[in-house]
DNA sequence: CTCGTACATCGACGCTTGTCAATTTATCTG
DNA sequence: CAGATAAATTGACAAGCGTCGATGTACGAG
């Protein structure tokens, strides 16, 4: 019963209590920190923004390497981190790998930070 | 002309475009990443949560050291990072330094992540 | 003025992270 | 099959980060 493909790390979604509503547990803090670390990088923020802006809201590595100004292995590395964190999904079609935002992933994170 | 005390790093508030609405600039990504890095740590997430839950929504270092399970210098270090990022404000009264959430700081960050 | 307390700062240490060049794996084409 | 292209993986390196112990600083009590 491998949930891994269906719910990569989106247990962030499962977690509900906003940070400031009730005291977070050490484990919860660890998990949320890991997710935030995945986003807390300039290259990865730009990747998220670029993929969202790309046509059909998806992009392959070759679309991203040159505008980002980083090497292909580095871009692949960042994309893997985002996939592992449940932010991106990966769809391999032929020789290309297409990445897109997991719907609701960023919103789930945002809801944990909000205080209102 | 030192803005530093008035606008620690809350230019995050000034920034408006959610990540996925328009393509973020390299500079914008850098700034947002710095802010997110300030939050993307288990100890600091717990500090945020603990301060928000504390009576009068403020706490001094001595309130936080023991429940966090970290040394006093380490806690001071984390608090400084949160203050520099504009998440916490610091108010020294007598021998004690009281920290509290900057109103709207976390919400500003959350709004940059949201996709809806 | 002296002592104790609360906090900040400094220096050092190990671990993690971002990046690259080189290599490997997978897939399509002829 | 051989060759070419897209992407993932590996190994290495410098830089950054979290933590601690020791020290410095500011403030209140006596």
mmCIF file with all atom_site columns, N, CA and C (backbone and C1' of nucleotides) in Angstrom, chain D residues 2-29:
data_model
loop_
_atom_site.group_PDB
_atom_site.id
_atom_site.type_symbol
_atom_site.label_atom_id
_atom_site.label_alt_id
_atom_site.label_comp_id
_atom_site.label_asym_id
_atom_site.label_entity_id
_atom_site.label_seq_id
_atom_site.pdbx_PDB_ins_code
_atom_site.Cartn_x
_atom_site.Cartn_y
_atom_site.Cartn_z
_atom_site.occupancy
_atom_site.B_iso_or_equiv
_atom_site.pdbx_formal_charge
_atom_site.auth_seq_id
_atom_site.auth_comp_id
_atom_site.auth_asym_id
_atom_site.auth_atom_id
_atom_site.pdbx_PDB_model_num
ATOM 1   P P     . DA D 1 2  ? 26.341 -1.558 -31.629 1.00 0.00 ? 2  DA D P     1
ATOM 2   O "O5'" . DA D 1 2  ? 26.019 -0.213 -32.417 1.00 0.00 ? 2  DA D "O5'" 1
ATOM 3   C "C5'" . DA D 1 2  ? 26.376 -0.079 -33.799 1.00 0.00 ? 2  DA D "C5'" 1
ATOM 4   C "C4'" . DA D 1 2  ? 26.188 1.364  -34.225 1.00 0.00 ? 2  DA D "C4'" 1
ATOM 5   C "C3'" . DA D 1 2  ? 26.887 2.370  -33.315 1.00 0.00 ? 2  DA D "C3'" 1
ATOM 6   O "O3'" . DA D 1 2  ? 27.399 3.451  -34.077 1.00 0.00 ? 2  DA D "O3'" 1
ATOM 7   C "C1'" . DA D 1 2  ? 24.536 2.708  -33.217 1.00 0.00 ? 2  DA D "C1'" 1
ATOM 8   P P     . DG D 1 3  ? 28.330 4.577  -33.335 1.00 0.00 ? 3  DG D P     1
ATOM 9   O "O5'" . DG D 1 3  ? 27.339 5.820  -33.209 1.00 0.00 ? 3  DG D "O5'" 1
ATOM 10  C "C5'" . DG D 1 3  ? 26.678 6.320  -34.380 1.00 0.00 ? 3  DG D "C5'" 1
ATOM 11  C "C4'" . DG D 1 3  ? 25.607 7.311  -33.962 1.00 0.00 ? 3  DG D "C4'" 1
ATOM 12  C "C3'" . DG D 1 3  ? 26.103 8.363  -32.970 1.00 0.00 ? 3  DG D "C3'" 1
ATOM 13  O "O3'" . DG D 1 3  ? 25.865 9.662  -33.492 1.00 0.00 ? 3  DG D "O3'" 1
ATOM 14  C "C1'" . DG D 1 3  ? 24.070 7.385  -32.228 1.00 0.00 ? 3  DG D "C1'" 1
ATOM 15  P P     . DA D 1 4  ? 26.291 10.986 -32.695 1.00 0.00 ? 4  DA D P     1
ATOM 16  O "O5'" . DA D 1 4  ? 24.887 11.522 -32.169 1.00 0.00 ? 4  DA D "O5'" 1
ATOM 17  C "C5'" . DA D 1 4  ? 23.771 11.606 -33.074 1.00 0.00 ? 4  DA D "C5'" 1
ATOM 18  C "C4'" . DA D 1 4  ? 22.557 12.099 -32.304 1.00 0.00 ? 4  DA D "C4'" 1
ATOM 19  C "C3'" . DA D 1 4  ? 22.875 13.214 -31.298 1.00 0.00 ? 4  DA D "C3'" 1
ATOM 20  O "O3'" . DA D 1 4  ? 21.863 14.198 -31.336 1.00 0.00 ? 4  DA D "O3'" 1
ATOM 21  C "C1'" . DA D 1 4  ? 21.852 11.388 -30.194 1.00 0.00 ? 4  DA D "C1'" 1
ATOM 22  P P     . DT D 1 5  ? 22.092 15.618 -30.654 1.00 0.00 ? 5  DT D P     1
ATOM 23  O "O5'" . DT D 1 5  ? 20.933 15.672 -29.564 1.00 0.00 ? 5  DT D "O5'" 1
ATOM 24  C "C5'" . DT D 1 5  ? 19.608 15.310 -29.931 1.00 0.00 ? 5  DT D "C5'" 1
ATOM 25  C "C4'" . DT D 1 5  ? 18.812 14.962 -28.687 1.00 0.00 ? 5  DT D "C4'" 1
ATOM 26  C "C3'" . DT D 1 5  ? 18.989 15.952 -27.527 1.00 0.00 ? 5  DT D "C3'" 1
ATOM 27  O "O3'" . DT D 1 5  ? 17.719 16.395 -27.098 1.00 0.00 ? 5  DT D "O3'" 1
ATOM 28  C "C1'" . DT D 1 5  ? 19.220 13.726 -26.786 1.00 0.00 ? 5  DT D "C1'" 1
ATOM 29  P P     . DA D 1 6  ? 17.567 17.564 -26.002 1.00 0.00 ? 6  DA D P     1
ATOM 30  O "O5'" . DA D 1 6  ? 17.017 16.747 -24.751 1.00 0.00 ? 6  DA D "O5'" 1
ATOM 31  C "C5'" . DA D 1 6  ? 15.782 16.039 -24.851 1.00 0.00 ? 6  DA D "C5'" 1
ATOM 32  C "C4'" . DA D 1 6  ? 15.427 15.460 -23.497 1.00 0.00 ? 6  DA D "C4'" 1
ATOM 33  C "C3'" . DA D 1 6  ? 15.612 16.422 -22.339 1.00 0.00 ? 6  DA D "C3'" 1
ATOM 34  O "O3'" . DA D 1 6  ? 14.482 16.360 -21.484 1.00 0.00 ? 6  DA D "O3'" 1
ATOM 35  C "C1'" . DA D 1 6  ? 16.936 14.462 -22.003 1.00 0.00 ? 6  DA D "C1'" 1
ATOM 36  P P     . DA D 1 7  ? 14.407 17.309 -20.181 1.00 0.00 ? 7  DA D P     1
ATOM 37  O "O5'" . DA D 1 7  ? 14.949 16.351 -19.056 1.00 0.00 ? 7  DA D "O5'" 1
ATOM 38  C "C5'" . DA D 1 7  ? 14.298 15.091 -18.846 1.00 0.00 ? 7  DA D "C5'" 1
ATOM 39  C "C4'" . DA D 1 7  ? 15.145 14.231 -17.939 1.00 0.00 ? 7  DA D "C4'" 1
ATOM 40  C "C3'" . DA D 1 7  ? 15.477 14.851 -16.586 1.00 0.00 ? 7  DA D "C3'" 1
ATOM 41  O "O3'" . DA D 1 7  ? 14.736 14.160 -15.590 1.00 0.00 ? 7  DA D "O3'" 1
ATOM 42  C "C1'" . DA D 1 7  ? 17.350 13.723 -17.548 1.00 0.00 ? 7  DA D "C1'" 1
ATOM 43  P P     . DA D 1 8  ? 14.951 14.448 -14.042 1.00 0.00 ? 8  DA D P     1
ATOM 44  O "O5'" . DA D 1 8  ? 15.969 13.310 -13.575 1.00 0.00 ? 8  DA D "O5'" 1
ATOM 45  C "C5'" . DA D 1 8  ? 15.647 11.950 -13.817 1.00 0.00 ? 8  DA D "C5'" 1
ATOM 46  C "C4'" . DA D 1 8  ? 16.754 11.048 -13.271 1.00 0.00 ? 8  DA D "C4'" 1
ATOM 47  C "C3'" . DA D 1 8  ? 17.134 11.313 -11.807 1.00 0.00 ? 8  DA D "C3'" 1
ATOM 48  O "O3'" . DA D 1 8  ? 17.243 10.078 -11.125 1.00 0.00 ? 8  DA D "O3'" 1
ATOM 49  C "C1'" . DA D 1 8  ? 19.057 11.507 -13.195 1.00 0.00 ? 8  DA D "C1'" 1
ATOM 50  P P     . DT D 1 9  ? 17.572 10.053 -9.576  1.00 0.00 ? 9  DT D P     1
ATOM 51  O "O5'" . DT D 1 9  ? 19.136 9.745  -9.527  1.00 0.00 ? 9  DT D "O5'" 1
ATOM 52  C "C5'" . DT D 1 9  ? 19.658 8.709  -10.363 1.00 0.00 ? 9  DT D "C5'" 1
ATOM 53  C "C4'" . DT D 1 9  ? 21.180 8.665  -10.234 1.00 0.00 ? 9  DT D "C4'" 1
ATOM 54  C "C3'" . DT D 1 9  ? 21.712 8.888  -8.810  1.00 0.00 ? 9  DT D "C3'" 1
ATOM 55  O "O3'" . DT D 1 9  ? 22.559 7.799  -8.486  1.00 0.00 ? 9  DT D "O3'" 1
ATOM 56  C "C1'" . DT D 1 9  ? 22.860 10.254 -10.359 1.00 0.00 ? 9  DT D "C1'" 1
ATOM 57  P P     . DT D 1 10 ? 23.180 7.639  -7.009  1.00 0.00 ? 10 DT D P     1
ATOM 58  O "O5'" . DT D 1 10 ? 24.693 8.090  -7.156  1.00 0.00 ? 10 DT D "O5'" 1
ATOM 59  C "C5'" . DT D 1 10 ? 25.458 7.628  -8.269  1.00 0.00 ? 10 DT D "C5'" 1
ATOM 60  C "C4'" . DT D 1 10 ? 26.795 8.340  -8.320  1.00 0.00 ? 10 DT D "C4'" 1
ATOM 61  C "C3'" . DT D 1 10 ? 27.424 8.636  -6.950  1.00 0.00 ? 10 DT D "C3'" 1
ATOM 62  O "O3'" . DT D 1 10 ? 28.697 8.036  -6.899  1.00 0.00 ? 10 DT D "O3'" 1
ATOM 63  C "C1'" . DT D 1 10 ? 27.483 10.547 -8.357  1.00 0.00 ? 10 DT D "C1'" 1
ATOM 64  P P     . DG D 1 11 ? 29.512 7.948  -5.528  1.00 0.00 ? 11 DG D P     1
ATOM 65  O "O5'" . DG D 1 11 ? 30.526 9.183  -5.662  1.00 0.00 ? 11 DG D "O5'" 1
ATOM 66  C "C5'" . DG D 1 11 ? 31.201 9.400  -6.900  1.00 0.00 ? 11 DG D "C5'" 1
ATOM 67  C "C4'" . DG D 1 11 ? 32.119 10.599 -6.779  1.00 0.00 ? 11 DG D "C4'" 1
ATOM 68  C "C3'" . DG D 1 11 ? 32.657 10.869 -5.383  1.00 0.00 ? 11 DG D "C3'" 1
ATOM 69  O "O3'" . DG D 1 11 ? 34.025 11.285 -5.490  1.00 0.00 ? 11 DG D "O3'" 1
ATOM 70  C "C1'" . DG D 1 11 ? 31.415 12.747 -6.132  1.00 0.00 ? 11 DG D "C1'" 1
ATOM 71  P P     . DA D 1 12 ? 34.867 11.697 -4.188  1.00 0.00 ? 12 DA D P     1
ATOM 72  O "O5'" . DA D 1 12 ? 34.932 13.285 -4.340  1.00 0.00 ? 12 DA D "O5'" 1
ATOM 73  C "C5'" . DA D 1 12 ? 35.342 13.831 -5.591  1.00 0.00 ? 12 DA D "C5'" 1
ATOM 74  C "C4'" . DA D 1 12 ? 35.276 15.347 -5.528  1.00 0.00 ? 12 DA D "C4'" 1
ATOM 75  C "C3'" . DA D 1 12 ? 35.816 15.947 -4.228  1.00 0.00 ? 12 DA D "C3'" 1
ATOM 76  O "O3'" . DA D 1 12 ? 36.734 16.990 -4.530  1.00 0.00 ? 12 DA D "O3'" 1
ATOM 77  C "C1'" . DA D 1 12 ? 33.635 16.777 -4.699  1.00 0.00 ? 12 DA D "C1'" 1
ATOM 78  P P     . DC D 1 13 ? 37.715 17.547 -3.417  1.00 0.00 ? 13 DC D P     1
ATOM 79  O "O5'" . DC D 1 13 ? 37.223 19.027 -3.181  1.00 0.00 ? 13 DC D "O5'" 1
ATOM 80  C "C5'" . DC D 1 13 ? 37.039 19.905 -4.293  1.00 0.00 ? 13 DC D "C5'" 1
ATOM 81  C "C4'" . DC D 1 13 ? 36.089 21.004 -3.911  1.00 0.00 ? 13 DC D "C4'" 1
ATOM 82  C "C3'" . DC D 1 13 ? 36.391 21.633 -2.551  1.00 0.00 ? 13 DC D "C3'" 1
ATOM 83  O "O3'" . DC D 1 13 ? 36.937 22.927 -2.731  1.00 0.00 ? 13 DC D "O3'" 1
ATOM 84  C "C1'" . DC D 1 13 ? 34.037 21.277 -2.906  1.00 0.00 ? 13 DC D "C1'" 1
ATOM 85  P P     . DA D 1 14 ? 37.411 23.753 -1.432  1.00 0.00 ? 14 DA D P     1
ATOM 86  O "O5'" . DA D 1 14 ? 36.297 24.887 -1.309  1.00 0.00 ? 14 DA D "O5'" 1
ATOM 87  C "C5'" . DA D 1 14 ? 35.929 25.640 -2.466  1.00 0.00 ? 14 DA D "C5'" 1
ATOM 88  C "C4'" . DA D 1 14 ? 34.671 26.438 -2.166  1.00 0.00 ? 14 DA D "C4'" 1
ATOM 89  C "C3'" . DA D 1 14 ? 34.777 27.344 -0.939  1.00 0.00 ? 14 DA D "C3'" 1
ATOM 90  O "O3'" . DA D 1 14 ? 34.139 28.577 -1.224  1.00 0.00 ? 14 DA D "O3'" 1
ATOM 91  C "C1'" . DA D 1 14 ? 33.024 25.759 -0.627  1.00 0.00 ? 14 DA D "C1'" 1
ATOM 92  P P     . DA D 1 15 ? 34.196 29.787 -0.188  1.00 0.00 ? 15 DA D P     1
ATOM 93  O "O5'" . DA D 1 15 ? 32.695 29.869 0.335   1.00 0.00 ? 15 DA D "O5'" 1
ATOM 94  C "C5'" . DA D 1 15 ? 31.629 29.790 -0.611  1.00 0.00 ? 15 DA D "C5'" 1
ATOM 95  C "C4'" . DA D 1 15 ? 30.317 29.589 0.133   1.00 0.00 ? 15 DA D "C4'" 1
ATOM 96  C "C3'" . DA D 1 15 ? 30.168 30.468 1.368   1.00 0.00 ? 15 DA D "C3'" 1
ATOM 97  O "O3'" . DA D 1 15 ? 28.926 31.138 1.299   1.00 0.00 ? 15 DA D "O3'" 1
ATOM 98  C "C1'" . DA D 1 15 ? 29.760 28.189 1.906   1.00 0.00 ? 15 DA D "C1'" 1
ATOM 99  P P     . DG D 1 16 ? 28.447 32.143 2.460   1.00 0.00 ? 16 DG D P     1
ATOM 100 O "O5'" . DG D 1 16 ? 27.355 31.275 3.238   1.00 0.00 ? 16 DG D "O5'" 1
ATOM 101 C "C5'" . DG D 1 16 ? 26.316 30.640 2.503   1.00 0.00 ? 16 DG D "C5'" 1
ATOM 102 C "C4'" . DG D 1 16 ? 25.499 29.770 3.453   1.00 0.00 ? 16 DG D "C4'" 1
ATOM 103 C "C3'" . DG D 1 16 ? 25.079 30.482 4.733   1.00 0.00 ? 16 DG D "C3'" 1
ATOM 104 O "O3'" . DG D 1 16 ? 23.678 30.304 4.909   1.00 0.00 ? 16 DG D "O3'" 1
ATOM 105 C "C1'" . DG D 1 16 ? 26.170 28.421 5.236   1.00 0.00 ? 16 DG D "C1'" 1
ATOM 106 P P     . DC D 1 17 ? 22.913 30.893 6.179   1.00 0.00 ? 17 DC D P     1
ATOM 107 O "O5'" . DC D 1 17 ? 22.874 29.623 7.152   1.00 0.00 ? 17 DC D "O5'" 1
ATOM 108 C "C5'" . DC D 1 17 ? 22.337 28.409 6.670   1.00 0.00 ? 17 DC D "C5'" 1
ATOM 109 C "C4'" . DC D 1 17 ? 22.238 27.410 7.813   1.00 0.00 ? 17 DC D "C4'" 1
ATOM 110 C "C3'" . DC D 1 17 ? 21.753 28.030 9.124   1.00 0.00 ? 17 DC D "C3'" 1
ATOM 111 O "O3'" . DC D 1 17 ? 20.790 27.173 9.694   1.00 0.00 ? 17 DC D "O3'" 1
ATOM 112 C "C1'" . DC D 1 17 ? 23.835 26.942 9.450   1.00 0.00 ? 17 DC D "C1'" 1
ATOM 113 P P     . DG D 1 18 ? 19.898 27.672 10.921  1.00 0.00 ? 18 DG D P     1
ATOM 114 O "O5'" . DG D 1 18 ? 20.369 26.675 12.074  1.00 0.00 ? 18 DG D "O5'" 1
ATOM 115 C "C5'" . DG D 1 18 ? 20.147 25.286 11.878  1.00 0.00 ? 18 DG D "C5'" 1
ATOM 116 C "C4'" . DG D 1 18 ? 20.725 24.513 13.057  1.00 0.00 ? 18 DG D "C4'" 1
ATOM 117 C "C3'" . DG D 1 18 ? 20.285 25.028 14.431  1.00 0.00 ? 18 DG D "C3'" 1
ATOM 118 O "O3'" . DG D 1 18 ? 20.027 23.910 15.270  1.00 0.00 ? 18 DG D "O3'" 1
ATOM 119 C "C1'" . DG D 1 18 ? 22.650 25.147 14.232  1.00 0.00 ? 18 DG D "C1'" 1
ATOM 120 P P     . DT D 1 19 ? 19.421 24.145 16.734  1.00 0.00 ? 19 DT D P     1
ATOM 121 O "O5'" . DT D 1 19 ? 20.695 24.022 17.667  1.00 0.00 ? 19 DT D "O5'" 1
ATOM 122 C "C5'" . DT D 1 19 ? 21.394 22.782 17.754  1.00 0.00 ? 19 DT D "C5'" 1
ATOM 123 C "C4'" . DT D 1 19 ? 22.734 22.969 18.418  1.00 0.00 ? 19 DT D "C4'" 1
ATOM 124 C "C3'" . DT D 1 19 ? 22.704 23.674 19.772  1.00 0.00 ? 19 DT D "C3'" 1
ATOM 125 O "O3'" . DT D 1 19 ? 22.609 22.708 20.811  1.00 0.00 ? 19 DT D "O3'" 1
ATOM 126 C "C1'" . DT D 1 19 ? 24.603 24.300 18.425  1.00 0.00 ? 19 DT D "C1'" 1
ATOM 127 P P     . DC D 1 20 ? 22.471 23.199 22.345  1.00 0.00 ? 20 DC D P     1
ATOM 128 O "O5'" . DC D 1 20 ? 23.990 23.421 22.782  1.00 0.00 ? 20 DC D "O5'" 1
ATOM 129 C "C5'" . DC D 1 20 ? 24.936 22.371 22.586  1.00 0.00 ? 20 DC D "C5'" 1
ATOM 130 C "C4'" . DC D 1 20 ? 26.340 22.904 22.839  1.00 0.00 ? 20 DC D "C4'" 1
ATOM 131 C "C3'" . DC D 1 20 ? 26.491 23.605 24.184  1.00 0.00 ? 20 DC D "C3'" 1
ATOM 132 O "O3'" . DC D 1 20 ? 27.308 22.842 25.050  1.00 0.00 ? 20 DC D "O3'" 1
ATOM 133 C "C1'" . DC D 1 20 ? 27.487 24.863 22.369  1.00 0.00 ? 20 DC D "C1'" 1
ATOM 134 P P     . DG D 1 21 ? 27.362 23.241 26.593  1.00 0.00 ? 21 DG D P     1
ATOM 135 O "O5'" . DG D 1 21 ? 28.708 24.100 26.674  1.00 0.00 ? 21 DG D "O5'" 1
ATOM 136 C "C5'" . DG D 1 21 ? 29.926 23.542 26.191  1.00 0.00 ? 21 DG D "C5'" 1
ATOM 137 C "C4'" . DG D 1 21 ? 31.053 24.558 26.308  1.00 0.00 ? 21 DG D "C4'" 1
ATOM 138 C "C3'" . DG D 1 21 ? 31.173 25.228 27.678  1.00 0.00 ? 21 DG D "C3'" 1
ATOM 139 O "O3'" . DG D 1 21 ? 32.554 25.409 27.995  1.00 0.00 ? 21 DG D "O3'" 1
ATOM 140 C "C1'" . DG D 1 21 ? 30.766 26.872 26.013  1.00 0.00 ? 21 DG D "C1'" 1
ATOM 141 P P     . DA D 1 22 ? 33.003 26.145 29.336  1.00 0.00 ? 22 DA D P     1
ATOM 142 O "O5'" . DA D 1 22 ? 33.390 27.621 28.856  1.00 0.00 ? 22 DA D "O5'" 1
ATOM 143 C "C5'" . DA D 1 22 ? 34.254 27.765 27.741  1.00 0.00 ? 22 DA D "C5'" 1
ATOM 144 C "C4'" . DA D 1 22 ? 34.487 29.237 27.453  1.00 0.00 ? 22 DA D "C4'" 1
ATOM 145 C "C3'" . DA D 1 22 ? 34.655 30.123 28.689  1.00 0.00 ? 22 DA D "C3'" 1
ATOM 146 O "O3'" . DA D 1 22 ? 35.721 31.043 28.476  1.00 0.00 ? 22 DA D "O3'" 1
ATOM 147 C "C1'" . DA D 1 22 ? 32.895 30.952 27.350  1.00 0.00 ? 22 DA D "C1'" 1
ATOM 148 P P     . DT D 1 23 ? 36.167 32.041 29.651  1.00 0.00 ? 23 DT D P     1
ATOM 149 O "O5'" . DT D 1 23 ? 35.596 33.436 29.133  1.00 0.00 ? 23 DT D "O5'" 1
ATOM 150 C "C5'" . DT D 1 23 ? 35.844 33.828 27.791  1.00 0.00 ? 23 DT D "C5'" 1
ATOM 151 C "C4'" . DT D 1 23 ? 34.962 35.010 27.422  1.00 0.00 ? 23 DT D "C4'" 1
ATOM 152 C "C3'" . DT D 1 23 ? 35.003 36.182 28.417  1.00 0.00 ? 23 DT D "C3'" 1
ATOM 153 O "O3'" . DT D 1 23 ? 35.472 37.335 27.747  1.00 0.00 ? 23 DT D "O3'" 1
ATOM 154 C "C1'" . DT D 1 23 ? 32.796 35.686 27.721  1.00 0.00 ? 23 DT D "C1'" 1
ATOM 155 P P     . DG D 1 24 ? 35.629 38.718 28.557  1.00 0.00 ? 24 DG D P     1
ATOM 156 O "O5'" . DG D 1 24 ? 34.360 39.554 28.084  1.00 0.00 ? 24 DG D "O5'" 1
ATOM 157 C "C5'" . DG D 1 24 ? 34.119 39.733 26.685  1.00 0.00 ? 24 DG D "C5'" 1
ATOM 158 C "C4'" . DG D 1 24 ? 32.821 40.494 26.472  1.00 0.00 ? 24 DG D "C4'" 1
ATOM 159 C "C3'" . DG D 1 24 ? 32.680 41.771 27.322  1.00 0.00 ? 24 DG D "C3'" 1
ATOM 160 O "O3'" . DG D 1 24 ? 32.140 42.791 26.510  1.00 0.00 ? 24 DG D "O3'" 1
ATOM 161 C "C1'" . DG D 1 24 ? 30.827 40.330 27.688  1.00 0.00 ? 24 DG D "C1'" 1
ATOM 162 P P     . DT D 1 25 ? 32.057 44.290 27.087  1.00 0.00 ? 25 DT D P     1
ATOM 163 O "O5'" . DT D 1 25 ? 30.501 44.497 27.377  1.00 0.00 ? 25 DT D "O5'" 1
ATOM 164 C "C5'" . DT D 1 25 ? 29.556 44.223 26.350  1.00 0.00 ? 25 DT D "C5'" 1
ATOM 165 C "C4'" . DT D 1 25 ? 28.139 44.425 26.873  1.00 0.00 ? 25 DT D "C4'" 1
ATOM 166 C "C3'" . DT D 1 25 ? 27.954 45.646 27.789  1.00 0.00 ? 25 DT D "C3'" 1
ATOM 167 O "O3'" . DT D 1 25 ? 26.766 46.293 27.434  1.00 0.00 ? 25 DT D "O3'" 1
ATOM 168 C "C1'" . DT D 1 25 ? 27.113 43.724 28.833  1.00 0.00 ? 25 DT D "C1'" 1
ATOM 169 P P     . DA D 1 26 ? 26.523 47.858 27.787  1.00 0.00 ? 26 DA D P     1
ATOM 170 O "O5'" . DA D 1 26 ? 25.108 47.838 28.523  1.00 0.00 ? 26 DA D "O5'" 1
ATOM 171 C "C5'" . DA D 1 26 ? 24.021 47.155 27.909  1.00 0.00 ? 26 DA D "C5'" 1
ATOM 172 C "C4'" . DA D 1 26 ? 23.026 46.728 28.969  1.00 0.00 ? 26 DA D "C4'" 1
ATOM 173 C "C3'" . DA D 1 26 ? 22.694 47.825 29.999  1.00 0.00 ? 26 DA D "C3'" 1
ATOM 174 O "O3'" . DA D 1 26 ? 21.290 47.930 30.095  1.00 0.00 ? 26 DA D "O3'" 1
ATOM 175 C "C1'" . DA D 1 26 ? 23.256 45.809 31.076  1.00 0.00 ? 26 DA D "C1'" 1
ATOM 176 P P     . DC D 1 27 ? 20.593 49.275 30.659  1.00 0.00 ? 27 DC D P     1
ATOM 177 O "O5'" . DC D 1 27 ? 19.796 48.736 31.930  1.00 0.00 ? 27 DC D "O5'" 1
ATOM 178 C "C5'" . DC D 1 27 ? 19.011 47.563 31.805  1.00 0.00 ? 27 DC D "C5'" 1
ATOM 179 C "C4'" . DC D 1 27 ? 18.918 46.862 33.144  1.00 0.00 ? 27 DC D "C4'" 1
ATOM 180 C "C3'" . DC D 1 27 ? 18.618 47.802 34.314  1.00 0.00 ? 27 DC D "C3'" 1
ATOM 181 O "O3'" . DC D 1 27 ? 17.322 47.520 34.811  1.00 0.00 ? 27 DC D "O3'" 1
ATOM 182 C "C1'" . DC D 1 27 ? 20.262 46.160 34.852  1.00 0.00 ? 27 DC D "C1'" 1
ATOM 183 P P     . DG D 1 28 ? 16.563 48.503 35.824  1.00 0.00 ? 28 DG D P     1
ATOM 184 O "O5'" . DG D 1 28 ? 16.501 47.635 37.167  1.00 0.00 ? 28 DG D "O5'" 1
ATOM 185 C "C5'" . DG D 1 28 ? 15.884 46.363 37.141  1.00 0.00 ? 28 DG D "C5'" 1
ATOM 186 C "C4'" . DG D 1 28 ? 16.260 45.583 38.400  1.00 0.00 ? 28 DG D "C4'" 1
ATOM 187 C "C3'" . DG D 1 28 ? 15.984 46.339 39.703  1.00 0.00 ? 28 DG D "C3'" 1
ATOM 188 O "O3'" . DG D 1 28 ? 15.264 45.507 40.605  1.00 0.00 ? 28 DG D "O3'" 1
ATOM 189 C "C1'" . DG D 1 28 ? 18.256 45.614 39.612  1.00 0.00 ? 28 DG D "C1'" 1
ATOM 190 P P     . DA D 1 29 ? 14.906 46.017 42.079  1.00 0.00 ? 29 DA D P     1
ATOM 191 O "O5'" . DA D 1 29 ? 16.020 45.316 42.967  1.00 0.00 ? 29 DA D "O5'" 1
ATOM 192 C "C5'" . DA D 1 29 ? 16.224 43.901 42.845  1.00 0.00 ? 29 DA D "C5'" 1
ATOM 193 C "C4'" . DA D 1 29 ? 17.076 43.386 43.995  1.00 0.00 ? 29 DA D "C4'" 1
ATOM 194 C "C3'" . DA D 1 29 ? 16.764 44.030 45.352  1.00 0.00 ? 29 DA D "C3'" 1
ATOM 195 O "O3'" . DA D 1 29 ? 16.948 43.064 46.375  1.00 0.00 ? 29 DA D "O3'" 1
ATOM 196 C "C1'" . DA D 1 29 ? 18.983 44.577 44.699  1.00 0.00 ? 29 DA D "C1'" 1
#
